């Protein structure tokens, strides 16, 4: 096994020029070897030169605040845990293009792609207890508990990712299957864990790097409701939780029981918790009190990028996320008309909106252009912005009976926080199409509720969101805006009312409920959304990775064509780090980097 590198000048950090982010064409990454095994030669410690790690050092980082760190419920806390408090079977490589061994030292995949067998290394929990395959099984039984509800994408929903395709997992989580023994997760012995899938899934191993699949110490979480507190914490990651001041800070210290402790460089990490949506000053960073911080304010980004010295602190992962609009459910059926949706999409001034920040680009697709073999041909229209797009939008709107926006009902733009992009979207719609748009910024909990409501006729419009994720076709097409989620928002108003009634009917068994929901989604959603779902199902039936990728590309095109979700801009992740912080390389997943990969070179600060 190679060891982590000795401190050296950071090679992963890209020098950032004082210009807008470059185009997507140069950003194609290598594909993932997801049907391979753990013995593929990937460096387990993330290093590249075989030298010994010099331990020592401390850093302070920023993280978005959270109520808890249970990775089985969606909060920002699950990403902090993923960075280094818990460790799953595999980790992503530092650039996010492949996987590397973690608790599993190797694995095999059956010829038909249905069975994945993982062999655990000798590893311990932070209290010294050995980690066993049964611990993973019990963790996943808790994750799939029907009382937790099905996996979702909203705050506090179960974090299980249904697109992993584990046999009978969704059936068990919905209550349709009552015996966990029917789920395709088995401990063959203390160190061997087996997954059986419903169909071949080249994205499965990469999917195991999601926080939902992190192991939890079963005895700890079963025995104490305060298991997340520092005094009760039992983790298996490179760092232990030793202090947590709610809404303020955390302190992490190197875990001596971690299996690869010799290749963990930093002794301790302080985490400053920042409220979502708050404007974070860079003064502590510039005074040396903070070592790693995300930049979100356009003025701060521009200042750092354009400063000859500060630009050396900037790390950019270009086009790693997508800002989008999604159709709300309303008794007003206007947005059920594909022609109207196309007009609204083409009427968005994507170039103007992207111009707010140096780290955004106008988006032609929901799929990020950093996905291997991405191309513009999956976009809903040949030209998504510019004069031609606006002229086509105006023509479509006039043909639908709303010339220059006359008589068009007021649109509502729902968001959980205020953003400059919201005003830019509103301005360009009003300028290009002559329609009136009202911004509706509400508390996050209300935002989640309103997204799910069937609104009255006087409330028509879109909700505003953003997403980033692993740069693979399975993740970007099957998981982000997945088939059920897409079809749900593509339902007619009558279909969505029926969908709600089925969900709320106490007399239905889980099996009956699932069957009726599928019937509703398949027959009462937009035809393009249903065609997309069918192509995704086709992709899951092949073990040939190249063939699956091509099918998923076609599916992505159908999802774009539905225009239920409308891409607005691609966002780049911008993180600043002090020169002495080494090993930082940003990945597309929301955790961005692992603490394990970082070390400190005090000479670099001089």
Coordinates of C-alpha atoms in Angstrom, one line a residue:
X1 CA 0.0 0.0 0.0
X2 CA 1.3 3.4 -0.9
X3 CA 1.5 6.0 1.9
X4 CA 0.3 9.6 1.7
X5 CA 2.7 12.1 0.2
X6 CA 5.1 14.3 2.2
X7 CA 4.2 18.0 2.3
X8 CA 4.9 19.6 -1.0
X9 CA 3.7 22.5 -3.1
X10 CA 0.0 21.8 -3.9
X11 CA -0.2 20.4 -7.4
X12 CA -4.0 19.9 -7.4
X13 CA -4.7 23.6 -7.0
X14 CA -5.4 25.4 -10.2
X15 CA -4.1 28.9 -10.5
X16 CA -7.2 31.1 -11.1
X17 CA -7.0 34.0 -13.6
X18 CA -9.0 37.1 -13.1
X19 CA -11.5 36.2 -15.8
X20 CA -14.7 34.2 -16.0
X21 CA -14.6 30.5 -15.7
X22 CA -13.5 28.7 -18.8
X23 CA -15.8 26.7 -21.0
X24 CA -16.9 23.1 -20.3
X25 CA -15.1 21.5 -23.2
X26 CA -11.8 21.2 -21.4
X27 CA -13.4 19.7 -18.3
X28 CA -14.1 16.1 -19.4
X29 CA -12.9 13.7 -16.8
X30 CA -11.9 10.1 -16.9
X31 CA -14.7 7.6 -16.4
X32 CA -15.1 5.4 -13.4
X33 CA -14.1 1.8 -13.3
X34 CA -17.3 0.9 -11.4
X35 CA -17.5 -2.7 -12.4
X36 CA -13.9 -3.3 -11.3
X37 CA -12.7 -4.4 -7.9
X38 CA -10.8 -2.9 -5.1
X39 CA -7.5 -4.2 -6.3
X40 CA -7.3 -1.9 -9.3
X41 CA -4.2 -0.2 -8.2
X42 CA -5.9 2.9 -6.8
X43 CA -3.9 4.4 -3.9
X44 CA -5.9 3.7 -0.7
X45 CA -4.4 6.6 1.2
X46 CA -4.9 9.1 -1.7
X47 CA -1.2 9.7 -2.1
X48 CA 0.9 9.7 -5.2
X49 CA 4.6 9.5 -4.3
X50 CA 4.9 6.7 -1.8
X51 CA 6.5 8.8 0.9
X52 CA 5.6 8.7 4.6
X53 CA 3.1 11.2 6.0
X54 CA 4.5 13.7 8.6
X55 CA 1.8 13.9 11.3
X56 CA 0.9 17.0 13.1
X57 CA -0.8 20.3 12.5
X58 CA -4.2 21.9 13.0
X59 CA -6.7 23.7 10.7
X60 CA -9.9 25.6 11.1
X61 CA -12.7 25.2 8.5
X62 CA -16.2 26.6 7.9
X63 CA -19.2 24.3 7.5
X64 CA -22.9 25.0 7.0
X65 CA -24.8 24.6 10.3
X66 CA -26.9 21.5 11.1
X67 CA -29.2 20.2 13.7
X68 CA -27.7 16.7 13.9
X69 CA -25.1 14.5 12.3
X70 CA -27.2 11.3 11.7
X71 CA -26.2 10.5 8.1
X72 CA -29.5 8.6 7.5
X73 CA -31.5 11.9 7.5
X74 CA -30.8 14.6 5.0
X75 CA -29.1 17.6 6.6
X76 CA -25.8 19.4 6.0
X77 CA -24.6 17.4 8.9
X78 CA -24.3 14.2 6.8
X79 CA -21.7 15.9 4.6
X80 CA -19.6 16.9 7.6
X81 CA -19.7 13.3 8.9
X82 CA -18.7 12.1 5.4
X83 CA -15.6 14.3 5.5
X84 CA -14.0 12.3 8.2
X85 CA -16.1 11.2 11.2
X86 CA -17.4 8.0 9.6
X87 CA -16.0 6.0 6.7
X88 CA -17.9 3.6 4.4
X89 CA -16.9 0.6 2.3
X90 CA -15.2 2.8 -0.3
X91 CA -14.1 6.4 -0.7
X92 CA -14.0 8.5 -3.8
X93 CA -10.6 9.4 -5.3
X94 CA -9.6 12.9 -4.5
X95 CA -10.8 14.2 -7.9
X96 CA -14.1 12.2 -7.6
X97 CA -13.7 10.3 -10.9
X98 CA -13.3 6.8 -9.3
X99 CA -13.4 4.9 -6.0
X100 CA -10.7 3.7 -3.7
X101 CA -10.8 1.1 -0.9
X102 CA -11.8 2.2 2.6
X103 CA -13.3 -0.2 5.2
X104 CA -13.5 -2.7 2.3
X105 CA -10.1 -3.6 1.1
X106 CA -11.3 -5.4 -2.0
X107 CA -14.5 -6.5 -3.7
X108 CA -15.8 -8.6 -6.6
X109 CA -18.8 -8.2 -8.9
X110 CA -20.6 -11.2 -10.4
X111 CA -20.6 -11.6 -14.2
X112 CA -24.2 -10.6 -14.4
X113 CA -23.6 -7.5 -12.4
X114 CA -26.2 -8.4 -9.8
X115 CA -24.0 -9.4 -6.8
X116 CA -21.3 -7.3 -5.2
X117 CA -19.2 -8.9 -2.5
X118 CA -17.0 -6.7 -0.2
X119 CA -14.2 -8.0 2.0
X120 CA -13.7 -5.9 5.1
X121 CA -10.2 -5.2 6.4
X122 CA -9.3 -5.4 10.1
X123 CA -10.7 -2.1 11.3
X124 CA -12.1 -0.8 14.6
X125 CA -14.6 1.6 16.0
X126 CA -13.1 4.5 18.0
X127 CA -13.8 2.6 21.2
X128 CA -11.7 -0.4 20.0
X129 CA -14.6 -2.6 19.0
X130 CA -14.0 -4.5 15.7
X131 CA -16.1 -3.5 12.7
X132 CA -18.0 -6.4 11.3
X133 CA -20.2 -7.0 8.3
X134 CA -23.1 -7.4 10.6
X135 CA -22.7 -3.8 11.7
X136 CA -23.2 -2.7 8.1
X137 CA -26.3 -4.9 7.9
X138 CA -27.8 -3.5 11.1
X139 CA -27.0 0.0 9.9
X140 CA -28.8 -0.5 6.6
X141 CA -31.8 -2.1 8.4
X142 CA -32.2 1.1 10.4
X143 CA -31.8 3.2 7.2
X144 CA -34.6 1.3 5.5
X145 CA -36.9 1.2 8.4
X146 CA -40.4 2.0 7.0
X147 CA -41.0 4.4 9.9
X148 CA -38.3 6.6 8.4
X149 CA -40.2 6.9 5.1
X150 CA -38.8 6.5 1.6
X151 CA -35.6 8.1 0.5
X152 CA -35.9 11.7 -0.7
X153 CA -34.0 14.9 -1.4
X154 CA -35.5 17.3 1.1
X155 CA -34.3 18.2 4.6
X156 CA -34.9 15.5 7.2
X157 CA -36.1 12.9 4.6
X158 CA -34.5 9.5 4.7
X159 CA -31.1 9.8 2.9
X160 CA -31.4 6.4 1.2
X161 CA -30.7 6.6 -2.5
X162 CA -33.2 4.3 -4.2
X163 CA -31.2 4.4 -7.4
X164 CA -28.7 2.1 -5.8
X165 CA -31.1 -0.6 -6.8
X166 CA -30.6 -3.0 -3.9
X167 CA -33.0 -5.9 -4.1
X168 CA -36.3 -5.2 -2.2
X169 CA -34.8 -2.2 -0.4
X170 CA -37.5 0.2 -1.6
X171 CA -40.2 -2.4 -1.0
X172 CA -39.0 -2.8 2.6
X173 CA -38.7 0.9 3.3
X174 CA -42.3 1.4 1.9
X175 CA -43.7 -1.5 4.0
X176 CA -44.5 -3.6 0.9
X177 CA -41.9 -6.2 2.1
X178 CA -42.1 -6.9 5.8
X179 CA -39.1 -9.1 6.4
X180 CA -35.6 -7.5 6.2
X181 CA -34.3 -10.9 5.2
X182 CA -35.8 -10.3 1.8
X183 CA -33.6 -7.2 1.2
X184 CA -30.4 -7.9 -0.8
X185 CA -27.9 -7.1 2.0
X186 CA -26.3 -10.1 3.8
X187 CA -23.3 -10.6 6.1
X188 CA -21.8 -13.9 4.8
X189 CA -19.3 -13.9 7.7
X190 CA -17.7 -11.3 10.0
X191 CA -15.7 -9.7 7.3
X192 CA -17.8 -10.4 4.1
X193 CA -20.7 -8.3 3.1
X194 CA -22.8 -9.1 0.0
X195 CA -25.3 -6.9 -1.9
X196 CA -27.8 -8.3 -4.4
X197 CA -29.2 -5.8 -6.9
X198 CA -32.5 -5.8 -8.7
X199 CA -30.6 -5.2 -12.0
X200 CA -27.1 -4.4 -13.1
X201 CA -25.9 -0.9 -12.0
X202 CA -22.5 0.3 -13.0
X203 CA -23.0 3.3 -10.6
X204 CA -23.5 1.1 -7.5
X205 CA -20.0 1.2 -6.1
X206 CA -19.7 4.9 -6.6
X207 CA -23.2 5.2 -5.0
X208 CA -21.8 3.6 -1.8
X209 CA -19.8 6.8 -1.3
X210 CA -23.0 8.7 -0.4
X211 CA -23.4 9.5 3.3
X212 CA -26.5 7.3 3.6
X213 CA -24.3 4.2 3.3
X214 CA -21.9 5.1 6.1
X215 CA -21.9 2.6 8.9
X216 CA -23.1 3.3 12.5
X217 CA -22.1 1.5 15.6
X218 CA -25.3 -0.5 16.3
X219 CA -24.9 -0.8 20.0
X220 CA -24.2 2.9 20.4
X221 CA -27.3 4.1 18.4
X222 CA -29.6 1.5 19.9
X223 CA -28.6 2.2 23.5
X224 CA -28.6 6.0 23.8
X225 CA -30.6 8.7 22.1
X226 CA -27.7 11.0 22.7
X227 CA -25.3 8.9 20.6
X228 CA -24.3 11.9 18.5
X229 CA -22.8 13.8 21.5
X230 CA -19.0 13.8 21.8
X231 CA -19.0 11.8 25.1
X232 CA -21.0 9.0 23.4
X233 CA -19.6 9.2 19.9
X234 CA -18.3 5.9 18.4
X235 CA -17.0 6.5 14.9
X236 CA -14.8 4.7 12.5
X237 CA -13.4 7.6 10.5
X238 CA -10.0 9.3 10.6
X239 CA -11.2 11.8 13.2
X240 CA -13.2 11.7 16.4
X241 CA -15.8 14.2 17.6
X242 CA -14.5 15.6 20.9
X243 CA -16.5 18.8 21.3
X244 CA -19.7 20.3 19.8
X245 CA -21.2 23.6 20.8
X246 CA -24.6 23.7 19.1
X247 CA -25.0 26.3 16.3
X248 CA -21.4 27.4 16.9
X249 CA -18.5 25.0 16.5
X250 CA -17.1 21.5 16.6
X251 CA -13.7 20.1 17.3
X252 CA -12.3 16.9 15.7
X253 CA -9.2 15.0 16.8
X254 CA -7.3 12.3 15.0
X255 CA -8.7 8.8 15.8
X256 CA -5.9 6.5 17.0
X257 CA -8.1 3.4 16.3
X258 CA -8.6 4.3 12.6
X259 CA -7.2 1.5 10.3
X260 CA -5.1 4.0 8.3
X261 CA -4.1 6.3 11.2
X262 CA -0.5 6.4 10.1
X263 CA -1.5 8.2 6.9
X264 CA -3.7 10.7 8.6
X265 CA -1.7 13.9 8.9
X266 CA -3.6 16.5 10.9
X267 CA -3.9 16.2 14.7
X268 CA -7.0 18.3 15.0
X269 CA -9.6 20.3 13.1
X270 CA -11.9 23.0 14.4
X271 CA -15.2 23.5 12.5
X272 CA -17.0 26.8 12.6
X273 CA -20.7 26.4 11.9
X274 CA -22.2 29.0 9.7
X275 CA -26.0 29.5 9.1
X276 CA -27.2 28.7 5.6
X277 CA -27.8 31.8 3.5
X278 CA -25.9 34.1 5.9
X279 CA -23.3 36.4 4.5
X280 CA -19.9 35.1 5.7
X281 CA -17.1 37.6 6.1
X282 CA -13.6 36.7 4.9
X283 CA -12.0 38.8 7.6
X284 CA -11.1 35.8 9.9
X285 CA -9.7 34.0 6.9
X286 CA -7.6 37.0 5.8
X287 CA -6.3 37.4 9.3
X288 CA -5.2 33.7 9.4
X289 CA -7.9 32.5 11.9
X290 CA -9.6 30.3 9.3
X291 CA -7.7 27.9 6.9
X292 CA -10.5 26.7 4.6
X293 CA -13.6 28.5 3.6
X294 CA -16.2 28.4 0.8
X295 CA -16.8 31.6 -1.1
X296 CA -20.3 32.4 -2.3
X297 CA -20.6 36.2 -2.4
X298 CA -19.9 37.4 -6.0
X299 CA -18.0 40.4 -4.6
X300 CA -15.7 38.3 -2.5
X301 CA -15.1 35.8 -5.4
X302 CA -14.2 38.7 -7.7
X303 CA -11.9 40.3 -5.2
X304 CA -10.0 37.1 -4.5
X305 CA -9.8 36.1 -8.1
X306 CA -8.5 39.5 -9.2
X307 CA -6.0 40.0 -6.5
X308 CA -2.5 38.7 -7.5
X309 CA -1.8 37.2 -4.0
X310 CA -5.3 36.1 -2.9
X311 CA -5.9 34.4 -6.3
X312 CA -3.2 31.8 -5.2
X313 CA -5.6 30.8 -2.4
X314 CA -8.5 30.1 -4.7
X315 CA -9.7 26.6 -5.7
X316 CA -12.4 26.2 -8.3
X317 CA -14.3 23.2 -9.4
X318 CA -15.9 24.5 -12.6
X319 CA -19.6 23.8 -13.5
X320 CA -20.0 21.3 -10.6
X321 CA -23.6 22.2 -9.8
X322 CA -26.8 23.2 -11.6
X323 CA -29.2 26.0 -10.6
X324 CA -32.6 25.2 -11.9
X325 CA -36.3 26.0 -11.8
X326 CA -39.0 23.3 -11.2
X327 CA -42.7 23.6 -12.0
X328 CA -45.0 23.9 -9.0
X329 CA -48.3 22.0 -8.8
X330 CA -51.3 24.3 -9.3
X331 CA -55.0 24.2 -10.2
X332 CA -54.0 26.6 -12.9
X333 CA -53.0 24.2 -15.7
X334 CA -51.2 26.7 -17.9
X335 CA -47.7 25.2 -17.2
X336 CA -49.0 21.7 -18.2
X337 CA -48.7 23.1 -21.8
X338 CA -45.2 22.1 -23.2
X339 CA -45.3 25.1 -25.5
X340 CA -45.7 27.5 -22.5
X341 CA -42.9 25.7 -20.6
X342 CA -40.6 26.0 -23.6
X343 CA -41.4 29.7 -24.0
X344 CA -40.5 30.3 -20.3
X345 CA -37.3 28.3 -20.6
X346 CA -36.1 30.1 -23.7
X347 CA -37.1 33.5 -22.3
X348 CA -34.7 33.2 -19.3
X349 CA -31.7 35.4 -19.8
X350 CA -29.1 32.8 -18.9
X351 CA -26.2 34.9 -20.0
X352 CA -27.3 37.9 -17.9
X353 CA -27.9 35.7 -14.9
X354 CA -24.5 34.0 -15.2
X355 CA -22.9 37.5 -15.5
X356 CA -23.7 38.2 -11.8
X357 CA -20.7 36.1 -10.8
X358 CA -17.4 35.1 -12.3
X359 CA -18.1 31.5 -11.3
X360 CA -21.3 30.8 -13.2
X361 CA -21.9 29.8 -16.8
X362 CA -25.3 29.8 -18.6
X363 CA -26.6 26.2 -18.4
X364 CA -28.0 24.4 -21.4
X365 CA -28.8 21.1 -19.5
X366 CA -29.5 19.8 -16.0
X367 CA -26.5 17.4 -16.5
X368 CA -23.3 19.0 -15.5
X369 CA -20.7 19.4 -18.4
X370 CA -18.0 17.8 -16.2
X371 CA -19.7 14.4 -16.8
X372 CA -17.6 12.3 -19.2
X373 CA -18.7 12.5 -22.8
X374 CA -21.3 15.2 -22.1
X375 CA -22.4 17.2 -25.1
X376 CA -25.0 19.9 -25.9
X377 CA -27.1 17.5 -28.0
X378 CA -29.1 16.5 -24.9
X379 CA -30.3 20.1 -24.4
X380 CA -34.1 20.7 -25.0
X381 CA -33.3 23.3 -27.7
X382 CA -30.4 23.9 -30.1
X383 CA -30.1 27.5 -28.7
X384 CA -30.9 28.0 -25.1
X385 CA -30.0 31.7 -24.8
X386 CA -29.3 34.7 -26.9
X387 CA -31.5 36.6 -29.4
X388 CA -32.6 33.5 -31.3
X389 CA -33.8 31.9 -28.1
X390 CA -35.7 35.0 -27.0
X391 CA -37.3 35.4 -30.4
X392 CA -38.5 31.8 -30.3
X393 CA -39.8 32.3 -26.8
X394 CA -41.8 35.3 -27.9
X395 CA -43.2 33.5 -30.9
X396 CA -44.3 30.5 -28.8
X397 CA -45.9 32.8 -26.2
X398 CA -47.8 34.7 -29.0
X399 CA -48.9 31.5 -30.6
X400 CA -50.3 30.4 -27.3
X401 CA -52.4 33.6 -27.1
X402 CA -50.1 35.9 -25.0
X403 CA -48.4 38.3 -27.3
X404 CA -45.8 40.4 -25.4
X405 CA -47.0 38.7 -22.3
X406 CA -50.5 40.3 -22.5
X407 CA -53.0 38.4 -20.3
X408 CA -50.4 36.0 -19.0
X409 CA -51.0 35.3 -15.3
X410 CA -48.6 36.4 -12.6
X411 CA -45.9 33.8 -12.0
X412 CA -44.5 33.1 -8.5
X413 CA -40.9 32.2 -7.9
X414 CA -40.5 30.2 -4.7
X415 CA -37.2 30.0 -2.8
X416 CA -35.9 29.1 0.6
X417 CA -33.4 31.9 0.7
X418 CA -32.9 35.1 -1.2
X419 CA -30.3 35.1 -4.0
X420 CA -29.3 37.7 -6.6
X421 CA -30.1 35.2 -9.3
X422 CA -33.8 35.3 -8.3
X423 CA -34.0 39.0 -9.2
X424 CA -32.1 38.4 -12.4
X425 CA -34.5 35.6 -13.5
X426 CA -37.4 37.9 -12.8
X427 CA -35.9 40.8 -14.6
X428 CA -35.1 38.8 -17.7
X429 CA -38.5 37.2 -17.9
X430 CA -40.1 40.6 -17.6
X431 CA -37.8 42.2 -20.2
X432 CA -37.9 39.3 -22.7
X433 CA -41.5 38.2 -22.4
X434 CA -43.4 41.0 -20.7
X435 CA -44.7 38.8 -17.9
X436 CA -45.1 39.7 -14.2
X437 CA -43.2 37.6 -11.7
X438 CA -43.4 37.7 -7.9
X439 CA -40.5 36.6 -5.7
X440 CA -41.7 34.4 -2.8
X441 CA -38.8 33.9 -0.4
X442 CA -39.8 32.0 2.7
X443 CA -38.3 30.0 5.6
X444 CA -36.8 26.7 4.5
X445 CA -39.5 24.6 6.2
X446 CA -42.2 26.6 4.5
X447 CA -40.4 26.3 1.2
X448 CA -40.3 22.5 1.4
X449 CA -44.1 22.5 2.3
X450 CA -45.0 24.8 -0.6
X451 CA -43.0 22.7 -3.1
X452 CA -45.2 19.7 -2.2
X453 CA -48.6 21.6 -2.2
X454 CA -51.3 21.6 -4.9
X455 CA -51.8 25.4 -5.1
X456 CA -54.9 27.3 -6.0
X457 CA -55.3 28.8 -9.4
X458 CA -53.8 32.2 -8.3
X459 CA -50.5 30.6 -7.3
X460 CA -48.7 29.5 -10.5
X461 CA -44.9 29.2 -11.0
X462 CA -41.7 27.6 -10.2
X463 CA -39.5 26.7 -7.3
X464 CA -35.8 27.6 -7.3
X465 CA -33.1 25.0 -6.4
X466 CA -29.6 23.9 -7.0
X467 CA -27.9 20.5 -7.0
X468 CA -24.4 19.1 -7.4
X469 CA -23.4 15.5 -7.4
X470 CA -21.1 12.8 -8.6
X471 CA -19.9 13.3 -12.2
X472 CA -21.2 10.1 -13.7
X473 CA -24.2 9.4 -16.0
X474 CA -25.9 7.0 -13.5
X475 CA -25.8 9.6 -10.8
X476 CA -26.7 12.6 -12.9
X477 CA -29.6 10.9 -14.8
X478 CA -30.9 8.2 -12.4
X479 CA -30.4 9.9 -9.1
X480 CA -30.6 13.7 -9.6
X481 CA -34.2 14.5 -10.6
X482 CA -34.8 10.7 -10.7
X483 CA -37.7 9.1 -12.7
X484 CA -40.2 9.1 -9.8
X485 CA -39.3 12.6 -8.7
X486 CA -39.5 13.9 -12.2
X487 CA -42.8 12.2 -13.0
X488 CA -44.3 13.4 -9.7
X489 CA -43.7 17.1 -10.7
X490 CA -44.8 16.3 -14.3
X491 CA -48.3 15.2 -13.1
X492 CA -51.3 17.0 -14.2
X493 CA -53.2 18.8 -11.4
X494 CA -55.8 16.0 -11.4
X495 CA -52.9 13.4 -11.3
X496 CA -51.2 15.2 -8.4
X497 CA -54.4 15.3 -6.5
X498 CA -54.9 11.6 -7.0
X499 CA -51.2 11.0 -6.0
X500 CA -51.8 12.9 -2.7
X501 CA -55.0 10.9 -2.0
X502 CA -53.2 7.6 -2.6
X503 CA -50.4 8.6 -0.2
X504 CA -52.9 9.7 2.5
X505 CA -55.3 6.7 2.2
X506 CA -54.9 4.7 5.5
X507 CA -56.8 1.7 4.1
X508 CA -54.2 0.9 1.5
X509 CA -51.5 -1.7 2.1
X510 CA -48.0 -0.7 1.2
X511 CA -48.2 -2.9 -1.9
X512 CA -51.5 -1.4 -3.0
X513 CA -50.2 2.1 -2.4
X514 CA -47.0 1.5 -4.5
X515 CA -49.0 -0.1 -7.3
X516 CA -51.5 2.8 -7.5
X517 CA -48.8 5.4 -7.3
X518 CA -46.9 3.8 -10.2
X519 CA -50.1 3.6 -12.2
X520 CA -50.7 7.3 -11.6
X521 CA -47.2 8.4 -12.4
X522 CA -47.2 6.3 -15.6
X523 CA -50.5 7.5 -17.0
X524 CA -51.0 11.0 -15.7
X525 CA -47.5 12.6 -16.0
X526 CA -46.1 14.4 -19.0
X527 CA -45.3 11.9 -21.9
X528 CA -41.7 13.0 -22.1
X529 CA -41.2 12.4 -18.4
X530 CA -42.7 8.9 -18.7
X531 CA -40.5 8.2 -21.7
X532 CA -37.5 9.3 -19.6
X533 CA -38.5 6.9 -16.8
X534 CA -38.8 4.0 -19.3
X535 CA -35.3 4.7 -20.8
X536 CA -33.8 4.7 -17.3
X537 CA -35.4 1.3 -16.7
X538 CA -33.9 0.1 -19.9
X539 CA -30.5 1.3 -18.8
X540 CA -30.8 -0.8 -15.6
X541 CA -31.2 -4.0 -17.7
X542 CA -27.8 -4.0 -19.2
X543 CA -24.4 -5.0 -17.7
X544 CA -22.5 -3.3 -20.6
X545 CA -21.3 0.1 -19.2
X546 CA -20.9 1.7 -22.6
X547 CA -24.4 0.6 -23.6
X548 CA -25.9 1.8 -20.4
X549 CA -24.2 5.2 -20.7
X550 CA -25.6 5.7 -24.2
X551 CA -29.1 4.8 -23.0
X552 CA -28.8 7.2 -20.0
X553 CA -27.7 10.0 -22.4
X554 CA -30.9 9.4 -24.4
X555 CA -32.9 9.4 -21.1
X556 CA -31.3 12.7 -20.1
X557 CA -32.4 14.2 -23.4
X558 CA -36.0 13.1 -22.8
X559 CA -35.9 14.6 -19.3
X560 CA -34.6 17.9 -20.7
X561 CA -37.3 17.8 -23.4
X562 CA -40.0 17.6 -20.7
X563 CA -38.8 20.9 -19.3
X564 CA -40.4 20.2 -15.9
X565 CA -37.0 21.1 -14.5
X566 CA -35.4 24.0 -16.3
X567 CA -31.6 24.6 -16.2
X568 CA -30.6 28.2 -15.5
X569 CA -26.8 28.4 -14.8
X570 CA -24.0 26.0 -13.9
X571 CA -22.3 26.9 -10.7
X572 CA -18.6 26.5 -9.8
X573 CA -17.6 25.6 -6.3
X574 CA -15.1 28.1 -5.0
X575 CA -13.1 27.3 -1.9
X576 CA -10.2 29.4 -0.5
X577 CA -7.4 27.7 1.5
X578 CA -4.3 29.1 3.2
X579 CA -1.1 28.2 1.4
X580 CA 0.1 25.9 4.1
X581 CA -3.0 23.6 3.6
X582 CA -1.9 20.9 1.2
X583 CA -3.7 18.0 -0.5
X584 CA -7.0 19.9 -1.2
X585 CA -8.7 18.9 -4.5
X586 CA -12.4 19.6 -4.9
X587 CA -14.9 16.9 -5.9
X588 CA -18.4 17.3 -7.4
X589 CA -20.1 15.6 -4.4
X590 CA -21.4 18.1 -1.8
X591 CA -18.8 17.1 0.8
X592 CA -16.2 18.5 -1.7
X593 CA -13.1 16.9 0.0
X594 CA -12.0 14.5 2.7
X595 CA -10.2 15.6 5.8
X596 CA -8.0 12.6 5.5
X597 CA -6.4 13.9 2.3
X598 CA -5.2 17.2 3.9
X599 CA -1.9 18.0 5.5
X600 CA 0.0 21.1 6.6
X601 CA 3.2 22.4 5.2
X602 CA 4.4 25.3 7.4
X603 CA 7.1 26.2 5.0
X604 CA 4.5 27.0 2.3
X605 CA 3.1 29.8 4.5
X606 CA 6.4 31.6 4.4

